[in-house]
Short mmCIF file of C-alpha atoms in Angstrom, two decimals:
data_model
loop_
_atom_site.label_atom_id
_atom_site.label_comp_id
_atom_site.label_asym_id
_atom_site.label_seq_id
_atom_site.Cartn_x
_atom_site.Cartn_y
_atom_site.Cartn_z
CA UNK F 158 0.00 0.00 0.00
CA UNK F 159 1.34 3.42 -0.95
CA UNK F 160 1.98 6.13 1.63
CA UNK F 161 -0.77 8.24 0.04
CA UNK F 162 -3.38 5.49 0.43
CA UNK F 163 -2.14 4.66 3.93
CA UNK F 164 -2.53 8.26 5.11
CA UNK F 165 -5.98 8.52 3.51
CA UNK F 166 -7.04 5.27 5.17
CA UNK F 167 -5.70 6.22 8.61
CA UNK F 168 -7.26 9.71 8.59
CA UNK F 169 -10.60 8.38 7.34
CA UNK F 170 -10.62 5.57 9.91
CA UNK F 171 -9.73 8.02 12.68
CA UNK F 172 -12.60 10.33 11.70
CA UNK F 173 -14.98 7.37 11.36
CA UNK F 174 -14.08 6.05 14.82
CA UNK F 175 -14.19 9.47 16.53
CA UNK F 176 -17.47 10.43 14.86
CA UNK F 177 -18.93 7.05 15.79
CA UNK F 178 -17.84 7.46 19.42
CA UNK F 179 -19.18 11.03 19.53
CA UNK F 180 -22.53 9.92 18.09
CA UNK F 181 -22.73 7.07 20.60
CA UNK F 182 -21.91 9.38 23.52
CA UNK F 183 -24.52 11.91 22.36
CA UNK F 184 -27.17 9.21 22.06
CA UNK F 185 -26.38 7.69 25.46
CA UNK F 186 -26.33 11.08 27.20
CA UNK F 187 -29.62 12.12 25.62
CA UNK F 188 -31.18 8.76 26.51
CA UNK F 189 -30.15 9.21 30.15
CA UNK F 190 -31.37 12.81 30.08
CA UNK F 191 -34.77 11.66 28.77
CA UNK F 192 -35.05 9.10 31.56
CA UNK F 193 -34.14 11.66 34.23
CA UNK F 194 -36.56 14.20 32.78
CA UNK F 195 -39.37 11.65 32.63
CA UNK F 196 -38.56 10.53 36.17
CA UNK F 197 -38.90 14.13 37.37
CA UNK F 198 -42.27 14.42 35.63
CA UNK F 199 -43.47 11.21 37.27
CA UNK F 200 -42.22 12.44 40.63
CA UNK F 201 -44.09 15.74 40.31
CA UNK F 202 -47.27 13.91 39.32
CA UNK F 203 -47.00 11.42 42.20
CA UNK F 204 -46.34 14.11 44.81
CA UNK F 205 -49.17 16.29 43.53
CA UNK F 206 -51.61 13.38 43.92
CA UNK F 207 -50.37 12.62 47.43
CA UNK F 208 -50.69 16.27 48.48
CA UNK F 209 -54.30 16.30 47.34
CA UNK F 210 -54.97 13.25 49.47
CA UNK F 211 -53.15 14.71 52.43
CA UNK F 212 -55.25 17.86 52.37
CA UNK F 213 -58.52 15.88 52.36
CA UNK F 214 -59.62 13.81 55.30
CA UNK F 215 -61.78 11.41 53.36
CA UNK F 216 -61.37 9.92 49.91
CA UNK F 217 -64.60 9.91 47.95
CA UNK F 218 -65.64 9.66 44.31
CA UNK F 219 -65.61 13.42 43.93
CA UNK F 220 -61.97 13.54 45.05
CA UNK F 221 -60.95 10.74 42.69
CA UNK F 222 -62.63 12.56 39.82
CA UNK F 223 -60.84 15.79 40.79
CA UNK F 224 -57.45 14.02 40.86
CA UNK F 225 -57.96 12.43 37.46
CA UNK F 226 -59.13 15.70 35.93
CA UNK F 227 -56.12 17.44 37.42
CA UNK F 228 -53.72 15.02 35.70
CA UNK F 229 -55.58 14.20 32.47
CA UNK F 230 -53.47 14.26 29.27
CA UNK F 231 -50.35 15.00 31.28
CA UNK F 232 -48.78 11.61 30.67
CA UNK F 233 -49.36 8.93 28.05
CA UNK F 234 -51.02 5.64 29.14
CA UNK F 235 -50.70 6.66 32.79
CA UNK F 236 -51.60 4.65 35.91
CA UNK F 237 -51.32 5.99 39.46
CA UNK F 238 -51.65 4.05 42.73
CA UNK F 239 -51.53 5.55 46.25
CA UNK F 240 -51.26 3.48 49.43
CA UNK F 241 -51.59 4.43 53.07
CA UNK F 242 -49.22 3.48 55.88
CA UNK F 243 -50.86 0.02 56.14
CA UNK F 244 -50.15 -0.69 52.44
CA UNK F 245 -53.83 -0.29 51.68
CA UNK F 246 -54.74 1.06 48.28
CA UNK F 247 -56.54 4.38 48.82
CA UNK F 248 -56.38 5.75 45.30
CA UNK F 249 -56.24 4.28 41.79
CA UNK F 250 -56.52 6.36 38.62
CA UNK F 251 -59.28 5.54 36.15
CA UNK F 252 -56.83 4.46 33.41
CA UNK F 253 -56.95 0.90 32.14
CA UNK F 254 -53.19 0.41 32.49
CA UNK F 255 -51.89 -1.86 35.23
CA UNK F 256 -48.93 -1.67 37.58
CA UNK F 257 -47.36 -4.86 38.82
CA UNK F 258 -46.58 -4.18 42.49
CA UNK F 259 -45.96 -6.07 45.67
CA UNK F 260 -45.69 -5.31 49.36
CA UNK F 261 -41.94 -5.74 49.04
CA UNK F 262 -41.92 -2.78 46.65
CA UNK F 263 -43.66 -0.63 49.27
CA UNK F 264 -41.28 -1.79 51.99
CA UNK F 265 -38.40 -0.94 49.70
CA UNK F 266 -39.92 2.54 49.25
CA UNK F 267 -40.14 3.08 52.99
CA UNK F 268 -36.47 2.26 53.32
CA UNK F 269 -35.06 4.03 50.24
CA UNK F 270 -37.74 6.74 49.77
CA UNK F 271 -37.86 6.40 45.93
CA UNK F 272 -37.24 3.98 43.09
CA UNK F 273 -37.41 4.10 39.31
CA UNK F 274 -37.55 0.99 37.14
CA UNK F 275 -38.65 -0.35 33.78
CA UNK F 276 -41.61 -2.71 33.37
CA UNK F 277 -41.84 -3.72 29.74
CA UNK F 278 -42.76 -0.62 27.76
CA UNK F 279 -43.71 1.23 30.95
CA UNK F 280 -41.52 3.16 33.34
CA UNK F 281 -42.56 3.01 37.00
CA UNK F 282 -41.69 5.56 39.65
CA UNK F 283 -42.30 5.01 43.34
CA UNK F 284 -42.11 7.57 46.15
CA UNK F 285 -42.58 7.48 49.95
CA UNK F 286 -44.23 10.55 51.48
CA UNK F 287 -43.96 10.96 55.25
CA UNK F 288 -46.30 13.29 57.15
CA UNK F 289 -46.86 13.83 60.86
CA UNK F 290 -50.06 11.83 60.86
CA UNK F 291 -49.79 9.34 58.03
CA UNK F 292 -47.38 7.77 55.59
CA UNK F 293 -48.21 7.49 51.91
CA UNK F 294 -46.78 5.38 49.11
CA UNK F 295 -47.32 6.32 45.49
CA UNK F 296 -46.63 4.26 42.39
CA UNK F 297 -47.03 5.90 39.02
CA UNK F 298 -46.52 4.20 35.66
CA UNK F 299 -46.53 5.70 32.16
CA UNK F 300 -44.82 5.55 28.80
CA UNK F 301 -42.75 8.47 27.59
CA UNK F 302 -44.07 8.31 24.04
CA UNK F 303 -43.04 11.88 23.23
CA UNK F 304 -39.54 11.48 24.63
CA UNK F 305 -39.04 8.14 22.90
CA UNK F 306 -40.09 9.63 19.57
CA UNK F 307 -37.50 12.34 20.01
CA UNK F 308 -34.93 9.69 20.99
CA UNK F 309 -35.81 7.65 17.91
CA UNK F 310 -35.51 10.73 15.73
CA UNK F 311 -32.12 11.48 17.25
CA UNK F 312 -30.98 7.88 16.60
CA UNK F 313 -31.90 8.00 12.92
CA UNK F 314 -30.40 11.48 12.59
CA UNK F 315 -27.11 10.31 14.06
CA UNK F 316 -27.03 7.16 11.91
CA UNK F 317 -27.76 9.05 8.68
CA UNK F 318 -25.31 11.80 9.62
CA UNK F 319 -22.68 9.21 10.46
CA UNK F 320 -23.05 7.44 7.11
CA UNK F 321 -23.25 10.67 5.10
CA UNK F 322 -20.36 12.51 6.72
CA UNK F 323 -18.21 9.38 6.83
CA UNK F 324 -18.58 8.97 3.07
CA UNK F 325 -17.86 12.67 2.54
CA UNK F 326 -14.82 12.40 4.80
CA UNK F 327 -13.42 9.41 2.91
CA UNK F 328 -13.85 11.16 -0.45
CA UNK F 329 -12.46 14.53 0.71
CA UNK F 330 -9.59 12.93 2.60
CA UNK F 331 -8.58 10.89 -0.43
CA UNK F 332 -8.78 13.97 -2.66
CA UNK F 333 -6.89 16.27 -0.27
CA UNK F 334 -4.16 13.74 0.53
CA UNK F 335 -3.75 12.98 -3.16
CA UNK F 336 -3.42 16.68 -3.89
CA UNK F 337 -1.00 17.23 -1.02
CA UNK F 338 1.11 14.22 -2.01
CA UNK F 339 1.07 15.02 -5.74
CA UNK F 340 4.56 16.64 -5.61
CA UNK F 341 5.85 13.45 -4.02
CA UNK F 342 4.35 11.43 -6.89
CA UNK F 343 6.09 13.66 -9.44
CA UNK F 344 9.25 13.33 -7.37
CA UNK F 345 8.99 9.54 -7.51
CA UNK F 346 8.35 9.54 -11.26
CA UNK F 347 11.44 11.63 -11.94
CA UNK F 348 13.61 9.46 -9.71
CA UNK F 349 12.25 6.35 -11.43
CA UNK F 350 13.29 7.68 -14.85
CA UNK F 351 16.83 8.63 -13.83
CA UNK F 352 19.62 6.59 -15.39
CA UNK F 353 23.18 7.12 -16.56
CA UNK F 354 21.91 9.06 -19.57
CA UNK F 355 20.03 11.77 -17.67
CA UNK F 356 21.98 12.42 -14.48
CA UNK F 357 21.31 16.13 -15.02
CA UNK F 358 17.69 15.62 -13.90
CA UNK F 359 16.73 17.89 -11.01
CA UNK F 360 13.60 18.24 -8.89
CA UNK F 361 11.89 21.64 -8.88
CA UNK F 362 11.27 22.94 -5.36
CA UNK F 363 8.95 25.70 -4.16
CA UNK F 364 9.58 28.43 -1.63
CA UNK F 365 7.31 27.08 1.12
CA UNK F 366 10.10 24.82 2.41
CA UNK F 367 7.97 21.89 3.51
CA UNK F 368 9.32 18.37 3.99
CA UNK F 369 8.99 17.50 0.30
CA UNK F 370 10.94 20.61 -0.73
CA UNK F 371 13.66 19.79 1.79
CA UNK F 372 13.95 16.29 0.36
CA UNK F 373 13.98 17.70 -3.19
CA UNK F 374 16.80 20.10 -2.33
CA UNK F 375 18.88 17.38 -0.71
CA UNK F 376 18.19 15.12 -3.68
CA UNK F 377 19.40 17.82 -6.07
CA UNK F 378 22.60 18.26 -4.05
CA UNK F 379 23.14 14.50 -4.15
CA UNK F 380 22.58 14.39 -7.92
CA UNK F 381 25.10 17.21 -8.37
CA UNK F 382 27.74 15.17 -6.58
CA UNK F 383 26.84 11.98 -8.43
CA UNK F 384 26.92 13.72 -11.81
CA UNK F 385 30.30 15.26 -11.12
CA UNK F 386 31.74 11.92 -9.95
CA UNK F 387 30.24 10.07 -12.91
CA UNK F 388 31.53 12.65 -15.35
CA UNK F 389 35.02 12.46 -13.88
CA UNK F 390 34.91 8.68 -14.17
CA UNK F 391 33.86 8.87 -17.83
CA UNK F 392 36.48 11.48 -18.61
CA UNK F 393 39.14 9.30 -17.02
CA UNK F 394 37.98 6.28 -19.03
CA UNK F 395 37.97 8.28 -22.26
CA UNK F 396 41.38 9.84 -21.66
CA UNK F 397 42.96 6.59 -20.50
CA UNK F 398 41.53 4.68 -23.47
CA UNK F 399 42.69 7.35 -25.88
CA UNK F 400 46.20 7.43 -24.43
CA UNK F 401 46.45 3.63 -24.55
CA UNK F 402 45.59 3.44 -28.25
CA UNK F 403 48.83 5.11 -29.38
CA UNK F 404 51.29 2.69 -27.71
CA UNK F 405 49.09 -0.26 -28.69
CA UNK F 406 49.14 0.88 -32.31
CA UNK F 407 52.93 1.08 -32.17
CA UNK F 408 53.18 -2.36 -30.59
CA UNK F 409 50.86 -3.78 -33.26
CA UNK F 410 52.91 -2.22 -36.05
CA UNK F 411 56.20 -3.46 -34.63
CA UNK F 412 54.87 -7.00 -34.18
CA UNK F 413 53.45 -7.08 -37.71
CA UNK F 414 56.76 -5.83 -39.13
CA UNK F 415 58.69 -8.44 -37.15
CA UNK F 416 56.38 -11.22 -38.38
CA UNK F 417 56.83 -10.01 -41.98
CA UNK F 418 60.62 -9.95 -41.60
CA UNK F 419 62.17 -13.01 -43.39
CA UNK F 420 64.83 -13.18 -40.72
CA UNK F 421 62.24 -14.11 -38.09
CA UNK F 422 62.10 -17.83 -37.41
CA UNK F 423 58.86 -19.80 -37.68
CA UNK F 424 58.82 -20.40 -33.96
CA UNK F 425 59.20 -16.65 -33.36
CA UNK F 426 56.43 -15.86 -35.84
CA UNK F 427 54.08 -18.24 -34.06
CA UNK F 428 54.89 -16.64 -30.71
CA UNK F 429 54.47 -13.11 -32.10
CA UNK F 430 51.19 -14.04 -33.78
CA UNK F 431 49.79 -15.10 -30.40
CA UNK F 432 50.93 -11.83 -28.86
CA UNK F 433 49.46 -9.88 -31.78
CA UNK F 434 46.09 -11.57 -31.22
CA UNK F 435 46.10 -10.53 -27.57
CA UNK F 436 47.09 -6.97 -28.50
CA UNK F 437 44.25 -6.82 -31.05
CA UNK F 438 41.78 -7.99 -28.38
CA UNK F 439 43.06 -5.32 -26.03
CA UNK F 440 42.72 -2.71 -28.79
CA UNK F 441 39.16 -3.84 -29.44
CA UNK F 442 38.33 -3.51 -25.74
CA UNK F 443 39.74 0.00 -25.61
CA UNK F 444 37.80 0.93 -28.77
CA UNK F 445 34.60 -0.31 -27.12
CA UNK F 446 35.29 1.78 -24.02
CA UNK F 447 35.90 4.81 -26.23
CA UNK F 448 32.57 4.22 -27.96
CA UNK F 449 30.78 4.11 -24.59
CA UNK F 450 32.49 7.35 -23.59
CA UNK F 451 31.46 8.92 -26.87
CA UNK F 452 27.85 7.94 -26.24
CA UNK F 453 27.96 9.53 -22.76
CA UNK F 454 29.57 12.69 -24.09
CA UNK F 455 26.97 13.00 -26.87
CA UNK F 456 23.88 12.33 -24.76
CA UNK F 457 23.00 16.02 -24.61
CA UNK F 458 24.20 16.75 -28.18
CA UNK F 459 22.23 14.14 -30.05
CA UNK F 460 22.27 14.65 -33.82
CA UNK F 461 18.76 15.60 -34.86
CA UNK F 462 19.28 14.97 -38.54
CA UNK F 463 16.88 12.53 -40.17
CA UNK F 464 18.46 9.36 -41.62
CA UNK F 465 16.97 6.37 -43.40
CA UNK F 466 17.58 3.24 -41.39
CA UNK F 467 17.67 0.98 -44.47
CA UNK F 468 20.63 2.96 -45.82
CA UNK F 469 22.39 2.77 -42.44
CA UNK F 470 21.66 -0.97 -42.34
CA UNK F 471 23.14 -1.57 -45.82
CA UNK F 472 26.23 0.42 -44.84
CA UNK F 473 26.58 -1.62 -41.63
CA UNK F 474 26.31 -4.92 -43.56
CA UNK F 475 28.91 -3.76 -46.07
CA UNK F 476 31.39 -2.66 -43.38
CA UNK F 477 30.86 -5.88 -41.41
CA UNK F 478 31.61 -8.05 -44.45
CA UNK F 479 34.90 -6.24 -44.98
CA UNK F 480 36.10 -7.45 -41.60
CA UNK F 481 34.25 -10.78 -41.63
CA UNK F 482 33.81 -11.94 -45.24
CA UNK F 483 32.72 -15.39 -44.06
CA UNK F 484 29.51 -13.99 -42.54
CA UNK F 485 26.29 -14.45 -44.54
CA UNK F 486 23.56 -11.90 -43.91
CA UNK F 487 20.13 -12.39 -45.50
CA UNK F 488 17.75 -9.47 -45.84
CA UNK F 489 13.97 -9.13 -45.98
CA UNK F 490 11.66 -6.14 -45.94
CA UNK F 491 7.97 -6.18 -45.20
CA UNK F 492 6.04 -3.68 -47.28
CA UNK F 493 3.53 -1.44 -45.51
CA UNK F 494 1.85 1.91 -46.08
CA UNK F 495 3.85 3.80 -43.45
CA UNK F 496 7.18 2.04 -44.02
CA UNK F 497 8.84 5.01 -45.77
CA UNK F 498 7.90 7.29 -42.90
CA UNK F 499 8.97 4.78 -40.24
CA UNK F 500 12.39 4.32 -41.89
CA UNK F 501 13.21 7.97 -41.22
CA UNK F 502 14.85 8.21 -37.80
CA UNK F 503 16.42 11.21 -36.09
CA UNK F 504 19.79 10.58 -34.54
CA UNK F 505 23.54 10.16 -34.91
CA UNK F 506 24.27 8.18 -38.06
CA UNK F 507 27.64 6.82 -36.94
CA UNK F 508 26.31 5.64 -33.59
CA UNK F 509 23.29 3.96 -35.18
CA UNK F 510 25.60 2.17 -37.64
CA UNK F 511 27.78 0.97 -34.75
CA UNK F 512 24.67 -0.41 -33.01
CA UNK F 513 23.58 -2.33 -36.13
CA UNK F 514 27.10 -3.66 -36.76
CA UNK F 515 27.31 -4.96 -33.19
CA UNK F 516 23.91 -6.69 -33.40
CA UNK F 517 24.72 -8.31 -36.77
CA UNK F 518 28.18 -9.32 -35.62
CA UNK F 519 26.78 -10.83 -32.43
CA UNK F 520 24.15 -12.78 -34.42
CA UNK F 521 26.69 -14.22 -36.87
CA UNK F 522 29.37 -15.06 -34.29
CA UNK F 523 26.99 -16.95 -31.99
CA UNK F 524 25.08 -18.76 -34.78
CA UNK F 525 25.82 -22.33 -35.75
CA UNK F 526 26.28 -21.45 -39.44
CA UNK F 527 27.81 -17.92 -39.40
CA UNK F 528 24.53 -16.66 -40.85
CA UNK F 529 21.87 -14.15 -39.79
CA UNK F 530 18.53 -13.00 -41.18
CA UNK F 531 17.58 -9.31 -41.01
CA UNK F 532 13.95 -8.32 -41.42
CA UNK F 533 12.56 -4.76 -41.58
CA UNK F 534 8.89 -4.25 -40.64
CA UNK F 535 6.55 -1.85 -38.87
CA UNK F 536 4.51 -2.35 -35.73
CA UNK F 537 2.05 0.27 -34.48
CA UNK F 538 3.85 3.03 -36.42
CA UNK F 539 7.20 1.86 -35.04
CA UNK F 540 10.10 0.68 -37.15
CA UNK F 541 11.21 -2.81 -36.15
CA UNK F 542 14.52 -4.35 -37.25
CA UNK F 543 14.51 -8.06 -36.41
CA UNK F 544 17.73 -10.11 -36.46
CA UNK F 545 17.38 -13.93 -36.41
CA UNK F 546 20.05 -16.57 -36.02
CA UNK F 547 20.07 -20.29 -35.21
CA UNK F 548 22.18 -21.62 -32.39
CA UNK F 549 22.29 -22.09 -28.64
CA UNK F 550 19.70 -19.95 -26.87
CA UNK F 551 20.14 -18.10 -23.56
CA UNK F 552 18.73 -19.21 -20.24
CA UNK F 553 16.35 -17.00 -18.24
CA UNK F 554 19.10 -15.94 -15.83
CA UNK F 555 21.37 -14.98 -18.74
CA UNK F 556 18.57 -13.01 -20.40
CA UNK F 557 18.13 -10.84 -17.29
CA UNK F 558 21.76 -9.63 -17.52
CA UNK F 559 22.05 -9.74 -21.31
CA UNK F 560 22.64 -6.00 -21.74
CA UNK F 561 24.96 -5.58 -18.76
CA UNK F 562 28.66 -4.84 -19.41
CA UNK F 563 31.07 -7.80 -19.68
CA UNK F 564 28.18 -10.27 -19.67
CA UNK F 565 28.81 -13.42 -21.70
CA UNK F 566 26.56 -16.48 -21.90
CA UNK F 567 27.42 -20.15 -21.96
CA UNK F 568 27.25 -20.09 -25.75
CA UNK F 569 30.32 -17.81 -25.84
CA UNK F 570 32.79 -20.57 -25.00
CA UNK F 571 35.51 -20.70 -27.63
CA UNK F 572 34.45 -17.30 -29.01
CA UNK F 573 36.49 -14.13 -28.54
CA UNK F 574 34.81 -11.06 -27.12
CA UNK F 575 34.39 -8.91 -24.02
CA UNK F 576 30.63 -8.75 -23.51
CA UNK F 577 30.41 -5.05 -24.39
CA UNK F 578 28.77 -5.25 -27.83
CA UNK F 579 25.14 -5.51 -26.71
CA UNK F 580 25.80 -3.04 -23.90
CA UNK F 581 26.90 -0.50 -26.51
CA UNK F 582 23.81 -1.27 -28.61
CA UNK F 583 21.52 -0.74 -25.62
CA UNK F 584 23.19 2.57 -24.69
CA UNK F 585 23.01 3.88 -28.26
CA UNK F 586 19.32 2.97 -28.59
CA UNK F 587 18.51 4.50 -25.20
CA UNK F 588 20.19 7.70 -26.37
CA UNK F 589 17.87 7.66 -29.41
CA UNK F 590 14.78 6.91 -27.25
CA UNK F 591 14.57 3.41 -28.73
CA UNK F 592 15.10 -0.05 -27.26
CA UNK F 593 16.17 -3.62 -28.01
CA UNK F 594 14.61 -6.93 -26.90
CA UNK F 595 15.65 -10.56 -26.95
CA UNK F 596 13.33 -13.54 -27.37
CA UNK F 597 13.31 -17.20 -28.44
CA UNK F 598 10.53 -17.58 -31.06
CA UNK F 599 11.45 -21.18 -31.87
CA UNK F 600 13.73 -23.87 -30.56
CA UNK F 601 17.41 -23.03 -31.15
CA UNK F 602 16.44 -19.66 -32.61
CA UNK F 603 17.56 -16.31 -31.20
CA UNK F 604 15.73 -13.09 -32.07
CA UNK F 605 16.90 -9.54 -31.39
CA UNK F 606 14.42 -6.77 -32.20
CA UNK F 607 15.31 -3.08 -32.39
CA UNK F 608 12.35 -0.71 -32.01
CA UNK F 609 12.63 2.88 -33.31
CA UNK F 610 10.04 5.58 -32.67
#
């Protein structure tokens, strides 16, 4: 999970939990408040009835009627019972509701003065009233229909509000975090695209100096140091390779002259030929390093002239056959409507020719018949140059490191080389915003494909 999604999830969950707790607390507090309020109303009603009885010496029908009229419509589904000190019922309201009571309840009232409890849908309040002459016990039962409706309304309001605002919070949090973290996403994309060909990439920073800007500034300082070190390394490689070519050329010339000298014995010629082969390999290695340095030095000065790749390919085949006349290169071209346009590629002609020579040379050297097939085609408006050869194919582990420097597969045994050819091809194509792939279309068949935009 990305940091952006993790922050959005944590903030949204925190709001959801806190809002849920707040809604629960509000509901519980209001529920308790309703009960206390209803209890107070029951208490007032019970005491008012008792006071009426206390002020009258005898309880008759007229008094009962007066009590009921005094309390009518005050409470919903109400029932009131009043007992004297001997637990005798002296007053019962005319409602049809019933109160389940026992003598133990009245004894409990005498000891604790009041109680409040739930009986099904009814709430019952009991009170003990002590006078100088008599003791009275009152039990009053009713349902708080009005209060419960308000409580039910509050419940639904809180639930709907919780769902609505939680959804809004999740959407807004995701949007705001995404917007806030957008610079970090751009930062990541630029870092992801950095390679040896664009070490001059820098991250733009704003003036607000937040954490992302601080990281961007430190990253830019780091890239400055890396670029300087990398450039010094490339300059050293280029200078060292260039300086080594002169003495190697002299050594090569002297060995060749000594071999051509009639005075040199056959044994000496054989020995010198072996040395000359090693010197030529060393010269080839230095030439490859110089080519890599040239690619690095030209990465910001890419030739923007348009060249036809078929002409560069024919030139590469011709130059390769001069050095390796035993190689056989077959050629095919697949006609298409946009082929002429696709063949036109912007870039450095000499570097592109070097890339094609290296691919063709690699295909012929590692084939089982010194032969390669070159096919030009188009694919989704891209120019594709496919190079086939038959021979030993590469394993999956070898394919992963195929374009790394000094990488040589098991099929290179008995074959001279340094493992820099395909590395040079890959660097040249990357410079031209193109790429190369390797695949095994058939058994014992190798396929390299060069894609040009």
